[in-house]
Amino acid sequence: EDQVTQSPEALRLQEGESSSLNCSYTVSGLRGLFWYRQDPGKGPEFLFTLYSAGEEKEKERLKATLTKKESFLHITAPKPEDSATYLCAVQEGGGFKTIFGAGTRLFVKA
Amino acid sequence: DTEVTQTPKHLVMGMTNKKSLKCEQHMGHRAMYWYKQKAKKPPELMFVYSYEKLSINESVPSRFSPECPNSSLLNLHLHALQPEDSALYLCASSQEGQGVGVQYFGPGTRLTVT
């Protein structure tokens, strides 16, 4: 069964304290892996797409990487405005569904 | 512009009411989606329309009825809902058909069933 597992469930950081979020997945053939940011009561906001192992994407303080079994979202020197839930989602090669992980809730304290 | 709009923002309805949620995109995307999201949970896929045809129905109860009148518009008709249907309902669209590719989400409709 296709699965997406994110860890940790919640992460509390001090401003400037870098860390990483993990997304491990089990799919029969990866078509694409997506990272989204979601603020409370709002829709997810697209951050990155990764398609193949070894691929990396960066945007401001965020960097996403992909291996054959997992993806990491690295946050460098976070600020309080980075506080949000970060969702990982995968699409498998043979199907049309997007499977979301449960998310990591990030809290950054000033 | 990657905007998906949803109306209304908030909706309170009784269990005997009939109401509709509306979603619109003008990006020329060929796939549109409805998701349901409960608090502190990930979005759950309900329906996918690809090229204006229903391609995925995730065994959603018949009290939810989707409609895609044209390539830019997606509706979700609600009837005889239960309190457990209270949630954030998200619409999304993607450029590619068949449910593939990056999905752009609207802000959601917060639904409360009393």
mmCIF file of C-alpha atoms in Angstrom:
data_model
loop_
_atom_site.group_PDB
_atom_site.id
_atom_site.type_symbol
_atom_site.label_atom_id
_atom_site.label_comp_id
_atom_site.label_asym_id
_atom_site.label_seq_id
_atom_site.Cartn_x
_atom_site.Cartn_y
_atom_site.Cartn_z
ATOM 1 C CA GLU A 1 0.000 0.000 0.000
ATOM 2 C CA ASP A 2 1.281 3.454 -0.906
ATOM 3 C CA GLN A 3 2.247 5.461 2.156
ATOM 4 C CA VAL A 4 3.705 8.837 3.048
ATOM 5 C CA THR A 5 5.072 9.372 6.564
ATOM 6 C CA GLN A 6 6.308 12.684 7.886
ATOM 7 C CA SER A 7 8.414 13.288 10.963
ATOM 8 C CA PRO A 8 8.479 14.840 13.410
ATOM 9 C CA GLU A 9 4.785 15.600 13.956
ATOM 10 C CA ALA A 10 5.735 18.925 15.534
ATOM 11 C CA LEU A 11 8.987 20.847 15.740
ATOM 12 C CA ARG A 12 9.741 23.823 17.929
ATOM 13 C CA LEU A 13 12.766 25.945 17.014
ATOM 14 C CA GLN A 14 14.326 29.139 18.167
ATOM 15 C CA GLU A 15 14.759 31.823 15.520
ATOM 16 C CA GLY A 16 17.981 31.074 13.630
ATOM 17 C CA GLU A 17 18.103 27.408 14.703
ATOM 18 C CA SER A 18 18.388 25.350 11.501
ATOM 19 C CA SER A 19 16.741 21.921 11.217
ATOM 20 C CA SER A 20 15.237 19.387 8.804
ATOM 21 C CA LEU A 21 11.831 17.830 8.236
ATOM 22 C CA ASN A 22 11.565 14.289 6.898
ATOM 23 C CA CYS A 23 9.138 12.688 4.452
ATOM 24 C CA SER A 24 9.500 8.967 3.769
ATOM 25 C CA TYR A 25 7.399 7.332 1.099
ATOM 26 C CA THR A 26 6.476 3.947 -0.274
ATOM 27 C CA VAL A 27 5.043 4.004 -3.786
ATOM 28 C CA SER A 28 5.317 1.632 -6.694
ATOM 29 C CA GLY A 29 6.848 4.250 -8.955
ATOM 30 C CA LEU A 30 7.338 7.887 -8.099
ATOM 31 C CA ARG A 31 5.933 10.377 -10.583
ATOM 32 C CA GLY A 32 6.623 13.384 -8.375
ATOM 33 C CA LEU A 33 7.059 14.503 -4.759
ATOM 34 C CA PHE A 34 5.630 17.836 -3.647
ATOM 35 C CA TRP A 35 6.157 20.078 -0.632
ATOM 36 C CA TYR A 36 3.437 22.470 0.466
ATOM 37 C CA ARG A 37 3.166 25.005 3.261
ATOM 38 C CA GLN A 38 -0.183 25.461 4.987
ATOM 39 C CA ASP A 39 -1.113 28.260 7.380
ATOM 40 C CA PRO A 40 -4.033 27.692 9.784
ATOM 41 C CA GLY A 41 -7.433 27.877 8.083
ATOM 42 C CA LYS A 42 -5.925 28.376 4.620
ATOM 43 C CA GLY A 43 -5.231 26.218 1.589
ATOM 44 C CA PRO A 44 -1.827 24.612 1.037
ATOM 45 C CA GLU A 45 0.691 26.774 -0.818
ATOM 46 C CA PHE A 46 2.983 25.037 -3.299
ATOM 47 C CA LEU A 47 6.698 25.139 -2.486
ATOM 48 C CA PHE A 48 8.643 22.531 -4.494
ATOM 49 C CA THR A 49 8.375 19.592 -6.875
ATOM 50 C CA LEU A 50 11.049 16.895 -6.994
ATOM 51 C CA TYR A 51 11.050 14.155 -9.615
ATOM 52 C CA SER A 52 14.177 12.038 -9.269
ATOM 53 C CA ALA A 53 16.674 10.932 -6.632
ATOM 54 C CA GLY A 54 19.498 13.415 -6.181
ATOM 55 C CA GLU A 55 17.385 16.401 -7.161
ATOM 56 C CA GLU A 56 17.496 19.536 -4.990
ATOM 57 C CA LYS A 57 15.447 22.748 -5.047
ATOM 58 C CA GLU A 58 15.913 25.937 -3.020
ATOM 59 C CA LYS A 59 13.762 28.911 -2.154
ATOM 60 C CA GLU A 60 14.885 31.520 0.351
ATOM 61 C CA ARG A 61 15.545 29.663 3.645
ATOM 62 C CA LEU A 62 14.136 26.354 2.377
ATOM 63 C CA LYS A 63 15.903 23.559 0.541
ATOM 64 C CA ALA A 64 14.254 20.302 -0.528
ATOM 65 C CA THR A 65 16.172 17.141 -1.384
ATOM 66 C CA LEU A 66 15.091 13.726 -2.638
ATOM 67 C CA THR A 67 16.444 10.182 -2.329
ATOM 68 C CA LYS A 68 14.849 6.939 -3.489
ATOM 69 C CA LYS A 69 12.958 6.523 -0.234
ATOM 70 C CA GLU A 70 12.675 9.929 1.397
ATOM 71 C CA SER A 71 12.760 13.667 1.051
ATOM 72 C CA PHE A 72 14.070 16.307 3.408
ATOM 73 C CA LEU A 73 13.021 19.900 3.799
ATOM 74 C CA HIS A 74 15.926 21.817 5.291
ATOM 75 C CA ILE A 75 15.184 25.119 6.973
ATOM 76 C CA THR A 76 18.171 27.398 7.439
ATOM 77 C CA ALA A 77 18.061 30.165 10.062
ATOM 78 C CA PRO A 78 14.256 30.093 10.354
ATOM 79 C CA LYS A 79 12.191 33.137 11.253
ATOM 80 C CA PRO A 80 8.870 33.275 13.134
ATOM 81 C CA GLU A 81 7.053 33.785 9.819
ATOM 82 C CA ASP A 82 8.186 30.305 8.767
ATOM 83 C CA SER A 83 5.832 28.862 11.381
ATOM 84 C CA ALA A 84 3.277 26.716 9.532
ATOM 85 C CA THR A 85 2.405 23.119 8.741
ATOM 86 C CA TYR A 86 4.588 21.623 6.025
ATOM 87 C CA LEU A 87 2.928 18.908 3.944
ATOM 88 C CA CYS A 88 4.645 16.343 1.766
ATOM 89 C CA ALA A 89 2.687 14.666 -1.040
ATOM 90 C CA VAL A 90 3.537 12.047 -3.660
ATOM 91 C CA GLN A 91 2.078 10.968 -6.974
ATOM 92 C CA GLU A 92 2.799 7.455 -8.151
ATOM 93 C CA GLY A 93 3.590 6.586 -11.704
ATOM 94 C CA GLY A 94 0.606 4.434 -12.487
ATOM 95 C CA GLY A 95 -2.192 6.302 -10.775
ATOM 96 C CA PHE A 96 -3.682 9.736 -10.655
ATOM 97 C CA LYS A 97 -4.007 10.221 -6.941
ATOM 98 C CA THR A 98 -1.921 12.491 -4.763
ATOM 99 C CA ILE A 99 -1.170 11.013 -1.351
ATOM 100 C CA PHE A 100 -0.510 13.506 1.424
ATOM 101 C CA GLY A 101 1.486 12.928 4.572
ATOM 102 C CA ALA A 102 0.077 14.058 7.913
ATOM 103 C CA GLY A 103 2.372 17.084 7.973
ATOM 104 C CA THR A 104 4.926 18.599 10.337
ATOM 105 C CA ARG A 105 3.787 21.566 12.405
ATOM 106 C CA LEU A 106 6.699 23.985 12.717
ATOM 107 C CA PHE A 107 6.817 26.629 15.431
ATOM 108 C CA VAL A 108 9.609 29.203 15.335
ATOM 109 C CA LYS A 109 10.012 31.380 18.381
ATOM 110 C CA ALA A 110 11.637 34.817 18.266
ATOM 111 C CA ASP B 1 -1.193 34.057 -11.757
ATOM 112 C CA THR B 2 -1.821 30.849 -9.837
ATOM 113 C CA GLU B 3 -5.066 31.811 -8.161
ATOM 114 C CA VAL B 4 -7.908 29.493 -7.335
ATOM 115 C CA THR B 5 -10.922 31.215 -5.799
ATOM 116 C CA GLN B 6 -13.561 29.631 -3.590
ATOM 117 C CA THR B 7 -16.879 30.914 -2.341
ATOM 118 C CA PRO B 8 -18.209 31.222 0.228
ATOM 119 C CA LYS B 9 -15.372 31.500 2.767
ATOM 120 C CA HIS B 10 -17.609 30.282 5.573
ATOM 121 C CA LEU B 11 -20.871 28.341 5.494
ATOM 122 C CA VAL B 12 -23.150 27.228 8.311
ATOM 123 C CA MET B 13 -25.954 24.889 7.334
ATOM 124 C CA GLY B 14 -28.506 22.671 8.989
ATOM 125 C CA MET B 15 -28.776 18.988 8.281
ATOM 126 C CA THR B 16 -31.840 19.489 6.081
ATOM 127 C CA ASN B 17 -30.405 22.324 3.975
ATOM 128 C CA LYS B 18 -29.143 22.260 0.414
ATOM 129 C CA LYS B 19 -26.157 24.433 -0.375
ATOM 130 C CA SER B 20 -23.357 24.632 -2.932
ATOM 131 C CA LEU B 21 -19.655 25.423 -2.819
ATOM 132 C CA LYS B 22 -18.080 27.124 -5.809
ATOM 133 C CA CYS B 23 -14.528 27.029 -7.138
ATOM 134 C CA GLU B 24 -13.053 28.935 -10.080
ATOM 135 C CA GLN B 25 -9.696 29.051 -11.849
ATOM 136 C CA HIS B 26 -8.621 30.951 -14.945
ATOM 137 C CA MET B 27 -5.223 29.368 -15.480
ATOM 138 C CA GLY B 28 -6.341 27.012 -18.220
ATOM 139 C CA HIS B 29 -5.811 24.029 -15.946
ATOM 140 C CA ARG B 30 -7.351 20.762 -17.127
ATOM 141 C CA ALA B 31 -7.817 18.976 -13.810
ATOM 142 C CA MET B 32 -9.782 20.158 -10.782
ATOM 143 C CA TYR B 33 -10.128 18.588 -7.356
ATOM 144 C CA TRP B 34 -12.196 18.637 -4.198
ATOM 145 C CA TYR B 35 -10.545 17.801 -0.893
ATOM 146 C CA LYS B 36 -11.897 17.598 2.633
ATOM 147 C CA GLN B 37 -9.632 18.544 5.527
ATOM 148 C CA LYS B 38 -10.330 18.062 9.209
ATOM 149 C CA ALA B 39 -8.366 19.921 11.873
ATOM 150 C CA LYS B 40 -4.724 18.828 12.167
ATOM 151 C CA LYS B 41 -5.177 16.231 9.400
ATOM 152 C CA PRO B 42 -3.941 16.190 5.812
ATOM 153 C CA PRO B 43 -6.291 16.912 2.914
ATOM 154 C CA GLU B 44 -8.383 13.898 1.865
ATOM 155 C CA LEU B 45 -9.170 13.587 -1.813
ATOM 156 C CA MET B 46 -12.874 13.468 -2.646
ATOM 157 C CA PHE B 47 -13.206 13.988 -6.415
ATOM 158 C CA VAL B 48 -11.039 14.624 -9.458
ATOM 159 C CA TYR B 49 -12.291 16.078 -12.732
ATOM 160 C CA SER B 50 -10.042 15.703 -15.735
ATOM 161 C CA TYR B 51 -11.002 17.537 -18.930
ATOM 162 C CA GLU B 52 -14.401 18.244 -17.330
ATOM 163 C CA LYS B 53 -15.143 14.553 -16.749
ATOM 164 C CA LEU B 54 -15.249 12.888 -13.362
ATOM 165 C CA SER B 55 -12.213 10.606 -13.222
ATOM 166 C CA ILE B 56 -11.918 9.836 -9.508
ATOM 167 C CA ASN B 57 -14.610 9.485 -6.850
ATOM 168 C CA GLU B 58 -13.094 8.346 -3.578
ATOM 169 C CA SER B 59 -16.242 6.540 -2.380
ATOM 170 C CA VAL B 60 -17.726 9.801 -1.173
ATOM 171 C CA PRO B 61 -21.293 9.629 0.236
ATOM 172 C CA SER B 62 -24.004 10.685 -2.203
ATOM 173 C CA ARG B 63 -24.902 13.677 -0.034
ATOM 174 C CA PHE B 64 -21.902 15.295 -1.763
ATOM 175 C CA SER B 65 -22.490 15.847 -5.482
ATOM 176 C CA PRO B 66 -19.773 17.394 -7.676
ATOM 177 C CA GLU B 67 -20.364 19.243 -10.915
ATOM 178 C CA CYS B 68 -17.981 20.668 -13.494
ATOM 179 C CA PRO B 69 -20.017 22.975 -15.775
ATOM 180 C CA ASN B 70 -16.968 24.113 -17.754
ATOM 181 C CA SER B 71 -13.182 23.998 -17.677
ATOM 182 C CA SER B 72 -12.919 26.918 -15.233
ATOM 183 C CA LEU B 73 -15.644 26.112 -12.754
ATOM 184 C CA LEU B 74 -16.194 23.373 -10.190
ATOM 185 C CA ASN B 75 -19.146 23.073 -7.833
ATOM 186 C CA LEU B 76 -19.849 20.841 -4.862
ATOM 187 C CA HIS B 77 -23.527 20.448 -4.073
ATOM 188 C CA LEU B 78 -24.365 19.568 -0.471
ATOM 189 C CA HIS B 79 -27.569 17.964 0.791
ATOM 190 C CA ALA B 80 -28.605 16.339 4.070
ATOM 191 C CA LEU B 81 -25.143 16.626 5.592
ATOM 192 C CA GLN B 82 -24.161 15.295 8.995
ATOM 193 C CA PRO B 83 -22.305 17.183 11.750
ATOM 194 C CA GLU B 84 -19.216 15.037 11.061
ATOM 195 C CA ASP B 85 -19.067 16.600 7.589
ATOM 196 C CA SER B 86 -17.964 19.869 9.195
ATOM 197 C CA ALA B 87 -14.495 20.592 7.809
ATOM 198 C CA LEU B 88 -12.443 22.819 5.533
ATOM 199 C CA TYR B 89 -13.295 22.034 1.908
ATOM 200 C CA LEU B 90 -10.465 22.756 -0.477
ATOM 201 C CA CYS B 91 -10.543 23.082 -4.222
ATOM 202 C CA ALA B 92 -7.401 22.651 -6.299
ATOM 203 C CA SER B 93 -6.424 22.648 -9.947
ATOM 204 C CA SER B 94 -3.482 21.365 -11.949
ATOM 205 C CA GLN B 95 -2.258 22.125 -15.439
ATOM 206 C CA GLU B 96 -2.066 18.546 -16.590
ATOM 207 C CA GLY B 97 -5.081 16.319 -16.952
ATOM 208 C CA GLN B 98 -5.398 12.909 -15.383
ATOM 209 C CA GLY B 99 -4.692 14.328 -11.930
ATOM 210 C CA VAL B 100 -0.971 14.686 -12.513
ATOM 211 C CA GLY B 101 1.332 17.522 -11.577
ATOM 212 C CA VAL B 102 1.452 20.433 -9.172
ATOM 213 C CA GLN B 103 -1.876 21.262 -7.594
ATOM 214 C CA TYR B 104 -2.735 24.853 -6.750
ATOM 215 C CA PHE B 105 -5.164 25.203 -3.893
ATOM 216 C CA GLY B 106 -7.835 27.746 -3.129
ATOM 217 C CA PRO B 107 -8.264 29.249 0.342
ATOM 218 C CA GLY B 108 -11.031 26.813 1.234
ATOM 219 C CA THR B 109 -14.591 26.989 2.517
ATOM 220 C CA ARG B 110 -15.019 26.432 6.247
ATOM 221 C CA LEU B 111 -18.228 24.384 6.542
ATOM 222 C CA THR B 112 -20.111 23.909 9.794
ATOM 223 C CA VAL B 113 -23.092 21.552 9.881
ATOM 224 C CA THR B 114 -25.462 22.111 12.809
#
